[in-house]
PDB file of C-alpha atoms and ligand atoms in Angstrom:
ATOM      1  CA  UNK A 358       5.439  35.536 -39.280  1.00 98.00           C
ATOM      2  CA  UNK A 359       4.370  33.656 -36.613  1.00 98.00           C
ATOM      3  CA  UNK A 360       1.862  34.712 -33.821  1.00 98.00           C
ATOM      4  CA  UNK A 361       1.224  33.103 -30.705  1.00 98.00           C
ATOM      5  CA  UNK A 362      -1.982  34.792 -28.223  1.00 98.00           C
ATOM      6  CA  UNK A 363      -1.737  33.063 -24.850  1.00 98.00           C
ATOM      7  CA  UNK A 364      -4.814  34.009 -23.171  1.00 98.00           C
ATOM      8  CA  UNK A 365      -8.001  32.564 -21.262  1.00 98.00           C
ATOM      9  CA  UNK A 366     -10.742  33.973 -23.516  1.00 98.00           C
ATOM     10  CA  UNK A 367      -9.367  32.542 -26.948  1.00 97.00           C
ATOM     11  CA  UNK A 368     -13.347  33.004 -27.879  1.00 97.00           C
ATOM     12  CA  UNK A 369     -12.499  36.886 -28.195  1.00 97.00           C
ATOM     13  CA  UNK A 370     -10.133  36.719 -30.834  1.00 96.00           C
ATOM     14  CA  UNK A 371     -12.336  34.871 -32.870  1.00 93.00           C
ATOM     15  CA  UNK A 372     -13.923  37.730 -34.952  1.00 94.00           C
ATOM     16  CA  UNK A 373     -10.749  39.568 -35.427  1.00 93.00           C
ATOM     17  CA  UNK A 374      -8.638  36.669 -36.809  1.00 92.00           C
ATOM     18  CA  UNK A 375     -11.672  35.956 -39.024  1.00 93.00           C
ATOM     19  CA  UNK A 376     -12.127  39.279 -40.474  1.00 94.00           C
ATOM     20  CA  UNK A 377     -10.800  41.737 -42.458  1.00 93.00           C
ATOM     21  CA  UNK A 378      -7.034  42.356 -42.734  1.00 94.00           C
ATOM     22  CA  UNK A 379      -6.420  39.727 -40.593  1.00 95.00           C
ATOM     23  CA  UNK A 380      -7.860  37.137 -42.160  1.00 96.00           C
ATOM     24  CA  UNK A 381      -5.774  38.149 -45.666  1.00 96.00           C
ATOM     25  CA  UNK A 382      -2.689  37.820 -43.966  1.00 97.00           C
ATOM     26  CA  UNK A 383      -3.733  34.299 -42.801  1.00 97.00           C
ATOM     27  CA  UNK A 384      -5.508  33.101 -45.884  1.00 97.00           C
ATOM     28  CA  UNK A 385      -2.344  34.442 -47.657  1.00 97.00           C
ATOM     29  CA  UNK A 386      -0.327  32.297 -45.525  1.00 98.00           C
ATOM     30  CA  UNK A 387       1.378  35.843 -44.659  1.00 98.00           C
ATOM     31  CA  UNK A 388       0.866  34.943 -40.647  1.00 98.00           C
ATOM     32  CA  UNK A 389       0.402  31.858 -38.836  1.00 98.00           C
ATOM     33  CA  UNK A 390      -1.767  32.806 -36.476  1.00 97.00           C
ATOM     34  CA  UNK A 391      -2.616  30.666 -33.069  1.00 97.00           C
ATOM     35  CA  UNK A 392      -4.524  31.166 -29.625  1.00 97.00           C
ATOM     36  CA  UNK A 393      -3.355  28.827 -26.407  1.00 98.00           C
ATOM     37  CA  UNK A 394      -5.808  28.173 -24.026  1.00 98.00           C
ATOM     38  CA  UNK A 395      -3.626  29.277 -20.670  1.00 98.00           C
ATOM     39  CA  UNK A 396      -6.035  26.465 -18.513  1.00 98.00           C
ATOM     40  CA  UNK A 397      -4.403  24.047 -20.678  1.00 98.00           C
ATOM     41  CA  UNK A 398      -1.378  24.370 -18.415  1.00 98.00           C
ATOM     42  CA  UNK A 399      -2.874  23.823 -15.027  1.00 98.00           C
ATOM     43  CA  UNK A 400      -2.915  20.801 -12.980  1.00 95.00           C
ATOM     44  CA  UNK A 401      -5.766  21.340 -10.533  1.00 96.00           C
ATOM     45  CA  UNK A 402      -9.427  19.797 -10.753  1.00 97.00           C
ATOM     46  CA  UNK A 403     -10.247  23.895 -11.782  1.00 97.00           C
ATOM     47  CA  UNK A 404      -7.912  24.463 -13.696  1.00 98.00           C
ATOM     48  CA  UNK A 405      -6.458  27.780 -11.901  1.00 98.00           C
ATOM     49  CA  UNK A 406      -4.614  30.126 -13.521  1.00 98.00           C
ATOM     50  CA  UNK A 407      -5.026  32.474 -10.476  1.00 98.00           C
ATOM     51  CA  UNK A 408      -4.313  32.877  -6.867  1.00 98.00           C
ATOM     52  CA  UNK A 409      -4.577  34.846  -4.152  1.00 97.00           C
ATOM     53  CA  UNK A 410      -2.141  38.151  -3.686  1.00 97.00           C
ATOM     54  CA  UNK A 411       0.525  37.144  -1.440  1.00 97.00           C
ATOM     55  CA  UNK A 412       0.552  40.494   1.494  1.00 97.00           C
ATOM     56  CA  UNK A 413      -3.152  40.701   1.303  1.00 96.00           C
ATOM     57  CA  UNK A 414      -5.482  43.053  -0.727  1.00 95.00           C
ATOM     58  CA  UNK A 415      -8.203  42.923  -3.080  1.00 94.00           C
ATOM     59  CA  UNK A 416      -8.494  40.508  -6.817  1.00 96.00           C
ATOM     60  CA  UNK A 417      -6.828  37.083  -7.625  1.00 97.00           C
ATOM     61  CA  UNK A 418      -3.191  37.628  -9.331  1.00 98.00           C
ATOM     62  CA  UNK A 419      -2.519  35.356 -12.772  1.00 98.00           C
ATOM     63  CA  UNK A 420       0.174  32.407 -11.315  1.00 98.00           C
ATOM     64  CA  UNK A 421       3.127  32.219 -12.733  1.00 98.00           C
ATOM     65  CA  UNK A 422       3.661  28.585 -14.039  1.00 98.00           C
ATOM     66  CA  UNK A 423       0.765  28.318 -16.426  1.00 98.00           C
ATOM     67  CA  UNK A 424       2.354  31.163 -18.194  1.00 98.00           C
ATOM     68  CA  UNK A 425       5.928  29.749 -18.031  1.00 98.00           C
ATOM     69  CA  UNK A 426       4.820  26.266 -18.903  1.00 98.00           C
ATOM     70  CA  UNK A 427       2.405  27.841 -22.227  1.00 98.00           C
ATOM     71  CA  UNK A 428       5.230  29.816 -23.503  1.00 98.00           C
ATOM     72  CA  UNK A 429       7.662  26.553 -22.984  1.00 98.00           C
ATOM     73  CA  UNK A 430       5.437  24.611 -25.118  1.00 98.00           C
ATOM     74  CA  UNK A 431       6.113  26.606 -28.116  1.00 98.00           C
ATOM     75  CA  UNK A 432       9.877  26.089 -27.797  1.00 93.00           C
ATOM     76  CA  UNK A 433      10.539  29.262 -29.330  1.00 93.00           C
ATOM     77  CA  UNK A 434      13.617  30.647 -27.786  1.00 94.00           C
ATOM     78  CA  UNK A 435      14.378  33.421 -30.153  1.00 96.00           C
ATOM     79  CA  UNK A 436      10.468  34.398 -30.422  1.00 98.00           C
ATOM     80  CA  UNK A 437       9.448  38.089 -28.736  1.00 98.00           C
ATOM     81  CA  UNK A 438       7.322  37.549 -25.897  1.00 98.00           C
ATOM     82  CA  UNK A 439       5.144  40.342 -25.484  1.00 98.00           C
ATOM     83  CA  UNK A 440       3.272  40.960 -22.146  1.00 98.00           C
ATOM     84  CA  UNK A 441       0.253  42.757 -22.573  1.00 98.00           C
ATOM     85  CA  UNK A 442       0.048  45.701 -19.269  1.00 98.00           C
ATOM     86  CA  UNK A 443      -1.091  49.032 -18.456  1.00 98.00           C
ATOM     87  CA  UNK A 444       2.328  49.377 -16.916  1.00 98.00           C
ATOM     88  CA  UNK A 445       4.252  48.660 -20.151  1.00 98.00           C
ATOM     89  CA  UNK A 446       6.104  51.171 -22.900  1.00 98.00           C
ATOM     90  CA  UNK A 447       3.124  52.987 -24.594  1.00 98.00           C
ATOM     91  CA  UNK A 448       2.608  51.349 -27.693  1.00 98.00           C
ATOM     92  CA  UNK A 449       3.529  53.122 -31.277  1.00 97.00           C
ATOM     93  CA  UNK A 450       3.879  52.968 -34.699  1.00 96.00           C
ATOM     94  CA  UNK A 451       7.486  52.665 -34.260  1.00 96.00           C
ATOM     95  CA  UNK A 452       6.920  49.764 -31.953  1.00 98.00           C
ATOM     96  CA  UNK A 453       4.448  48.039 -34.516  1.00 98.00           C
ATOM     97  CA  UNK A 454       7.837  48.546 -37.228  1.00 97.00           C
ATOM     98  CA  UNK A 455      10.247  47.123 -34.588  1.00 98.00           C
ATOM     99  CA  UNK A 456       7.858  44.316 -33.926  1.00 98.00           C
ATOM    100  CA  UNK A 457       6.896  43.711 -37.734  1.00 98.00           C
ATOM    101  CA  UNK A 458      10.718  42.667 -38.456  1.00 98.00           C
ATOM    102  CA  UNK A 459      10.591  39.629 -35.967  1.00 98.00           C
ATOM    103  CA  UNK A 460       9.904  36.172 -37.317  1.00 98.00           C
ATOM    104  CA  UNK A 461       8.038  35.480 -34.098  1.00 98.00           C
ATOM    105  CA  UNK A 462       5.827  36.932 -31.066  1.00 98.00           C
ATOM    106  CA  UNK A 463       4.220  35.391 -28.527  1.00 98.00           C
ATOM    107  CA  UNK A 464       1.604  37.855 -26.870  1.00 98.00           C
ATOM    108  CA  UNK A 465       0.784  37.085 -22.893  1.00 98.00           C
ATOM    109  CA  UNK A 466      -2.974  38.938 -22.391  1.00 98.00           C
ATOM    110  CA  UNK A 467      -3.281  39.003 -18.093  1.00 97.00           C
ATOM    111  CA  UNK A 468      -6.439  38.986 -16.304  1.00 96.00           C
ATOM    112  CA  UNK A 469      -7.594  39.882 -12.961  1.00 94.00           C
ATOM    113  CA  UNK A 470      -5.163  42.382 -11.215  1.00 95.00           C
ATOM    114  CA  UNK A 471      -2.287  40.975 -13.105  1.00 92.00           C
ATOM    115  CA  UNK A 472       0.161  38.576 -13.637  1.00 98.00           C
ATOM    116  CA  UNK A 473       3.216  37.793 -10.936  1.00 98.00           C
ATOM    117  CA  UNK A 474       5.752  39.627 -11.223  1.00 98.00           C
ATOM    118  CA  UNK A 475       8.352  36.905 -11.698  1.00 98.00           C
ATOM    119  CA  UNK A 476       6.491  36.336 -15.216  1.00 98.00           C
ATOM    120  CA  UNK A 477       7.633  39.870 -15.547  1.00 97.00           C
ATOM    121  CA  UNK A 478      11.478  39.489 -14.493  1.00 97.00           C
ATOM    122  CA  UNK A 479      12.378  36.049 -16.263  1.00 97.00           C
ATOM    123  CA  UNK A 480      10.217  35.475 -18.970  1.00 98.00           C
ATOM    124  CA  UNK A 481       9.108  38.425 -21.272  1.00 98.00           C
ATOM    125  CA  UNK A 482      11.168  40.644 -23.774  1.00 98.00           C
ATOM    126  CA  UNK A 483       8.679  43.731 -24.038  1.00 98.00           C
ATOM    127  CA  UNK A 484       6.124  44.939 -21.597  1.00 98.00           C
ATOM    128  CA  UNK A 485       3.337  47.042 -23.953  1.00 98.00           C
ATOM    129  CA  UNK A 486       0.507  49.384 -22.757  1.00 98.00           C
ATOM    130  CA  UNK A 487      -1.763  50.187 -25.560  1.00 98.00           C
ATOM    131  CA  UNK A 488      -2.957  53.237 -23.361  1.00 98.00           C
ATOM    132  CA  UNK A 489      -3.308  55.070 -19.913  1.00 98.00           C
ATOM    133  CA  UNK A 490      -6.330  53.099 -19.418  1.00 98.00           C
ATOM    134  CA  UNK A 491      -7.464  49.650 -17.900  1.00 98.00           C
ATOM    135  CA  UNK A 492      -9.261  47.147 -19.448  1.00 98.00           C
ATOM    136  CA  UNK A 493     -10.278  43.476 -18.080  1.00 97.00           C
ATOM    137  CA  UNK A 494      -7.590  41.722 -20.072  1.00 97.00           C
ATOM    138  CA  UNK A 495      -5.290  41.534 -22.382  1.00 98.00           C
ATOM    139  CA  UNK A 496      -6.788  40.276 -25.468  1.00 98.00           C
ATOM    140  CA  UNK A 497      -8.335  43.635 -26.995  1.00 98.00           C
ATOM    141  CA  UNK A 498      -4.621  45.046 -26.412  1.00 98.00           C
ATOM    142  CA  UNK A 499      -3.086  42.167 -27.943  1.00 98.00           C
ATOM    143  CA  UNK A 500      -5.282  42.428 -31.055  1.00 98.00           C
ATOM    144  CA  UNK A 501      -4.801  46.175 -31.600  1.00 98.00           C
ATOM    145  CA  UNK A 502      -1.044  45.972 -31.597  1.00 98.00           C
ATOM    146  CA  UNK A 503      -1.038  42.290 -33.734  1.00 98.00           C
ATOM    147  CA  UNK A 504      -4.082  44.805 -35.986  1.00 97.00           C
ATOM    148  CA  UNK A 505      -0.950  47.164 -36.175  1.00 98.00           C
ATOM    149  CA  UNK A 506       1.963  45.047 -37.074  1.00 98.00           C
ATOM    150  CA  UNK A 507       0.478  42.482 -39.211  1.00 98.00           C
ATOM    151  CA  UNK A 508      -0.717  45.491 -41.603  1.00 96.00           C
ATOM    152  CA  UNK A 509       3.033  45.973 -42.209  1.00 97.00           C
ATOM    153  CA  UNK A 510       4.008  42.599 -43.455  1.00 97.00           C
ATOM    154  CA  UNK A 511       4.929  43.027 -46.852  1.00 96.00           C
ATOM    155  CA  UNK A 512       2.013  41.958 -49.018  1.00 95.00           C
ATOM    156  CA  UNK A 513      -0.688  42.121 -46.788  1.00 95.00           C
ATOM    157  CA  UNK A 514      -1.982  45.579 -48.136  1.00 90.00           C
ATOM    158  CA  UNK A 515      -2.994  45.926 -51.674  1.00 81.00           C
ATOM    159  CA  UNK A 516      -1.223  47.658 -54.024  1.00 68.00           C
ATOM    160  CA  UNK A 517      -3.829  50.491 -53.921  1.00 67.00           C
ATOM    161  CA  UNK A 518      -3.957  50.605 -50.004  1.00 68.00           C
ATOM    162  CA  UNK A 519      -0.096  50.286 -49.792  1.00 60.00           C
ATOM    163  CA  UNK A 520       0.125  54.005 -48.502  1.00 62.00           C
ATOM    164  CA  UNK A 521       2.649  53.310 -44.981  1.00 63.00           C
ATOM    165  CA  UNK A 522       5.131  55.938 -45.912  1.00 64.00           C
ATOM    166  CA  UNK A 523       2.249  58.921 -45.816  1.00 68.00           C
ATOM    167  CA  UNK A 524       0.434  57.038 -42.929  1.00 80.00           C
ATOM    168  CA  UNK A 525      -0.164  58.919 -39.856  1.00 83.00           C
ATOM    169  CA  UNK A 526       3.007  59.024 -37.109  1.00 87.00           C
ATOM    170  CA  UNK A 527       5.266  57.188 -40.326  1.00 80.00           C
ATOM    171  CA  UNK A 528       7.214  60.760 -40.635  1.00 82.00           C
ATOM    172  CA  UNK A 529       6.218  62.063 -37.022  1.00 88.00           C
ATOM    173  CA  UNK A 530       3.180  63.602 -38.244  1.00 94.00           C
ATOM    174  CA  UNK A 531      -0.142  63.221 -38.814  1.00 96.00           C
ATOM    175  CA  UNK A 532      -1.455  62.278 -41.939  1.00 95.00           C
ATOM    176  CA  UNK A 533      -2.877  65.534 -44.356  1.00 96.00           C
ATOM    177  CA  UNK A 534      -6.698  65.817 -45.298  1.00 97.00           C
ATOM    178  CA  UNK A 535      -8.833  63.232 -47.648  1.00 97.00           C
ATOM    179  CA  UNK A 536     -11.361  63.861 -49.898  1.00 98.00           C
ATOM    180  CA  UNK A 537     -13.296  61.321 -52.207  1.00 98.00           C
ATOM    181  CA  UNK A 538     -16.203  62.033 -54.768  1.00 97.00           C
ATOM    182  CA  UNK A 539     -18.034  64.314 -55.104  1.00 98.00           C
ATOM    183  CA  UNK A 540     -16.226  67.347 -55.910  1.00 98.00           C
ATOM    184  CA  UNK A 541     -19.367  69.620 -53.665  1.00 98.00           C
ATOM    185  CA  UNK A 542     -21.287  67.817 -51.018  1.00 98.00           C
ATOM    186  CA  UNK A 543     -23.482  70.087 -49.072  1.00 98.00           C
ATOM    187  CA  UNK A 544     -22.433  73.180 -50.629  1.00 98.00           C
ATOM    188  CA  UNK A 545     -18.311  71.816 -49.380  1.00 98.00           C
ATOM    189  CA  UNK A 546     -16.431  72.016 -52.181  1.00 98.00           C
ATOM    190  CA  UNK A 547     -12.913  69.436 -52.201  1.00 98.00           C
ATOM    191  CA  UNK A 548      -9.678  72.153 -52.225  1.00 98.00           C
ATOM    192  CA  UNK A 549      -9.172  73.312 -55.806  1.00 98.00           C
ATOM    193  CA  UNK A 550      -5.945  71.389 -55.325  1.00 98.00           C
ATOM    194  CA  UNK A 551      -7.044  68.375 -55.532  1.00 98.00           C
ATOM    195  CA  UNK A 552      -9.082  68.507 -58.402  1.00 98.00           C
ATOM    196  CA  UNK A 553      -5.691  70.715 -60.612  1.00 98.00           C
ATOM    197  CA  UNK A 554      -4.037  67.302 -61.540  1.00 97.00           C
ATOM    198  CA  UNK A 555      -0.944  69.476 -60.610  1.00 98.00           C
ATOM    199  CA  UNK A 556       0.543  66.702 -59.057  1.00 98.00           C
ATOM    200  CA  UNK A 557       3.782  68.512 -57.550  1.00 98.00           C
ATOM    201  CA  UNK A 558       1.220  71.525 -56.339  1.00 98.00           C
ATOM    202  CA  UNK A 559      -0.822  68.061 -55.151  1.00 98.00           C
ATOM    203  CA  UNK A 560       2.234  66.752 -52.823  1.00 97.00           C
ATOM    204  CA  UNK A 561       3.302  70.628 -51.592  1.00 98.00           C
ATOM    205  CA  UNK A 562      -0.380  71.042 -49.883  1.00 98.00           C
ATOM    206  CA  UNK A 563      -0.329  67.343 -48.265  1.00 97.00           C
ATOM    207  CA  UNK A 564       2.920  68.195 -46.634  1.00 96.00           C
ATOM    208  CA  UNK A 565       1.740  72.059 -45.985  1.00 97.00           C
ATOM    209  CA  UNK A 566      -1.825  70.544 -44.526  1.00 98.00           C
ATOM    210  CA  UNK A 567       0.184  67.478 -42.544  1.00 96.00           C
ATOM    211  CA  UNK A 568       2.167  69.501 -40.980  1.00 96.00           C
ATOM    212  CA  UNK A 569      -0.302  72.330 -39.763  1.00 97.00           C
ATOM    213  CA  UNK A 570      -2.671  69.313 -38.305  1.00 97.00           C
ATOM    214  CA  UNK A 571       0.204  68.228 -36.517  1.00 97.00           C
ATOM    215  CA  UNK A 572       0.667  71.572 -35.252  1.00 97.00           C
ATOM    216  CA  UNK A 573      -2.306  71.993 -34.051  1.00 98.00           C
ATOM    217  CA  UNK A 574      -3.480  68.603 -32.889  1.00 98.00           C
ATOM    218  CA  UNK A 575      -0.243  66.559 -31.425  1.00 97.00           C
ATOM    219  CA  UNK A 576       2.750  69.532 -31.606  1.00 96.00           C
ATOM    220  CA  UNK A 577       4.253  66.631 -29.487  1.00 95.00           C
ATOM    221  CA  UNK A 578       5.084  64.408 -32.619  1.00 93.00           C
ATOM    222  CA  UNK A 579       6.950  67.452 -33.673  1.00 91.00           C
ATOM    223  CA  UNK A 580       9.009  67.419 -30.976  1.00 80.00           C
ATOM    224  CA  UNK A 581      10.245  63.917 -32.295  1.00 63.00           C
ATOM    225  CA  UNK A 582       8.197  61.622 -29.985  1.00 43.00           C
ATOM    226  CA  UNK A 583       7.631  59.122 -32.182  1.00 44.00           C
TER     227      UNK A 583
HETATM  228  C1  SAM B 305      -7.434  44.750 -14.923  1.00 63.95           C
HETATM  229  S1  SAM B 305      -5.901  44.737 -15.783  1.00 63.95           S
HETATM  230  C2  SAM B 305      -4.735  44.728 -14.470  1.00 63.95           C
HETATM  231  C3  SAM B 305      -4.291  46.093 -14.054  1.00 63.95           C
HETATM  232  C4  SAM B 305      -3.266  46.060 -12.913  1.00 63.95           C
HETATM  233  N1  SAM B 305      -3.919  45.748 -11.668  1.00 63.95           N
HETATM  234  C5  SAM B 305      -2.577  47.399 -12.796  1.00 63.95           C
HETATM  235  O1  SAM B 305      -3.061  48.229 -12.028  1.00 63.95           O
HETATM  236  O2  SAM B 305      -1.593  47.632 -13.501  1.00 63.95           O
HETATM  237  C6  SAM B 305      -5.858  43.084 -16.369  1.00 63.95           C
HETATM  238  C7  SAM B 305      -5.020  42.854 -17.616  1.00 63.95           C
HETATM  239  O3  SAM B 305      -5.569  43.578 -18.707  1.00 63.95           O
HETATM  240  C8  SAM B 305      -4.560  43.933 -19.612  1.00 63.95           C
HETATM  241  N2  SAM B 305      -4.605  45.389 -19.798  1.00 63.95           N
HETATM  242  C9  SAM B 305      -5.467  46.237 -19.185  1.00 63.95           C
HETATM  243  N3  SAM B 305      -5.283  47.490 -19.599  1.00 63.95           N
HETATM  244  C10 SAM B 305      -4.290  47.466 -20.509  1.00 63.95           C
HETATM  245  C11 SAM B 305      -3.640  48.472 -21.290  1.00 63.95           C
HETATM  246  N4  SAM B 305      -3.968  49.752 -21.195  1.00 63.95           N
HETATM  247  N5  SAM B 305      -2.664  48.073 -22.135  1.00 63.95           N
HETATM  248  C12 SAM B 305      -2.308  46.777 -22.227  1.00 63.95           C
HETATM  249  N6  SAM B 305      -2.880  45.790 -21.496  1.00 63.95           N
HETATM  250  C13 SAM B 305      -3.860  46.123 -20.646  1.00 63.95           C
HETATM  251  C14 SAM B 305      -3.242  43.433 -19.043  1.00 63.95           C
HETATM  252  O4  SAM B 305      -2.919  42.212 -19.657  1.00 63.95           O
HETATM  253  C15 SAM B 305      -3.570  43.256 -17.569  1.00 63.95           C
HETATM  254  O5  SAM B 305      -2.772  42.264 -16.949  1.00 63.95           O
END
């Protein structure tokens, strides 16, 4: 898969794509994975990506032909182009399988109040909110939902860590109780379950235990929200 990040502060992807999963999937030649600098595509002595609202009002709005031109220069027209926005589809695990299946994305990460809206109507594919919240720009969004999907690519999880079918919001539900070793830590003893080597007994409690958490934490994933 290829992954494009166009964004002003490449400098805060650095530790993610260097780290971690991430980094596997690159070193593994699993994802190609590339920042643009947006000021690359400006023309001015500043090299402005932003301008003032047009009707008044507060902040400096993202222009649109930086972004147009950057996404252009990739000449990828079958590639997803993702823009990064409070305002978008809340983001999901279904959304990270939809996205995983593409051979290409191209995440826009705004700034300042925003990007024009004609960057909106003409250029992207999917508009993604990673939460009702607002941060200062799009690159921490971009990297949780690129964190998300590039998990998914087939061979970027070991063998041992391979566990996407059980995973939290993969069935609609939450994911059941873990222990690890010891069997008693401060007096709390691991269910007797566990420990049986009853593996059918094993698999009844996960599913018993997954589905009272979702119950009682997000009943909405019952429902069928995800
Ligand atoms: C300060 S925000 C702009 C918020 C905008 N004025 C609004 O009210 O919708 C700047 C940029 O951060 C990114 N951003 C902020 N919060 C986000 C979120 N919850 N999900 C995805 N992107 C977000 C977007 O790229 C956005 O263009």
């Amino acid at each position: 898969m290829r992954i494009d990040v166009i964004t002003i502060f490449p400098g805060m992807l650095e530790g993610f794509l260097g780290e971690s999963m991430v980094k596997r999937a690159r070193d593994m030649g699993i994802v190609d994975l590339r920042t643009v600098q947006l000021r690359d595509f400006t023309h001015d002595r500043h090299r402005s990506v932003d301008d003032r609202p047009y009707g008044g009002g507060p902040g400096m709005v993202m222009k649109p032909e930086p972004i147009f031109d950057a996404v252009a220069s990739l000449s990828a027209p079958d590639a997803r182009v993702v823009l990064m926005s409070p305002q978008g589809r809340p983001f999901t695990q279904a959304t990270a399988r939809d996205l995983a299946a593409e051979e290409h994305l191209i995440f826009v990460c705004g700034h300042y109040e925003g990007v024009d809206e004609r960057v909106r109507e003409a250029l992207v594919t999917d508009e993604i909110s990673i939460g009702d919240y607002v941060l200062t720009n799009g690159v921490l969004p971009a990297a949780v939902v690129i964190d998300a999907v590039v998990r998914l690519l087939p061979g970027v999880l070991g063998a041992g860590e391979a566990g996407h079918q059980q995973e939290s919001f993969s069935e609609g539900k939450l994911e059941h109780p873990q222990y690890t070793r010891p069997p008693e830590y401060r007096g709390m003893r691991v269910p007797e379950v566990l420990l049986s080597g009853d593996h059918g007994a094993v698999e009844q409690w996960r599913r018993a235990q997954s589905k009272a958490r979702t119950r009682a934490r997000r009943p909405d994933l019952l429902d069928g929200a995800d």
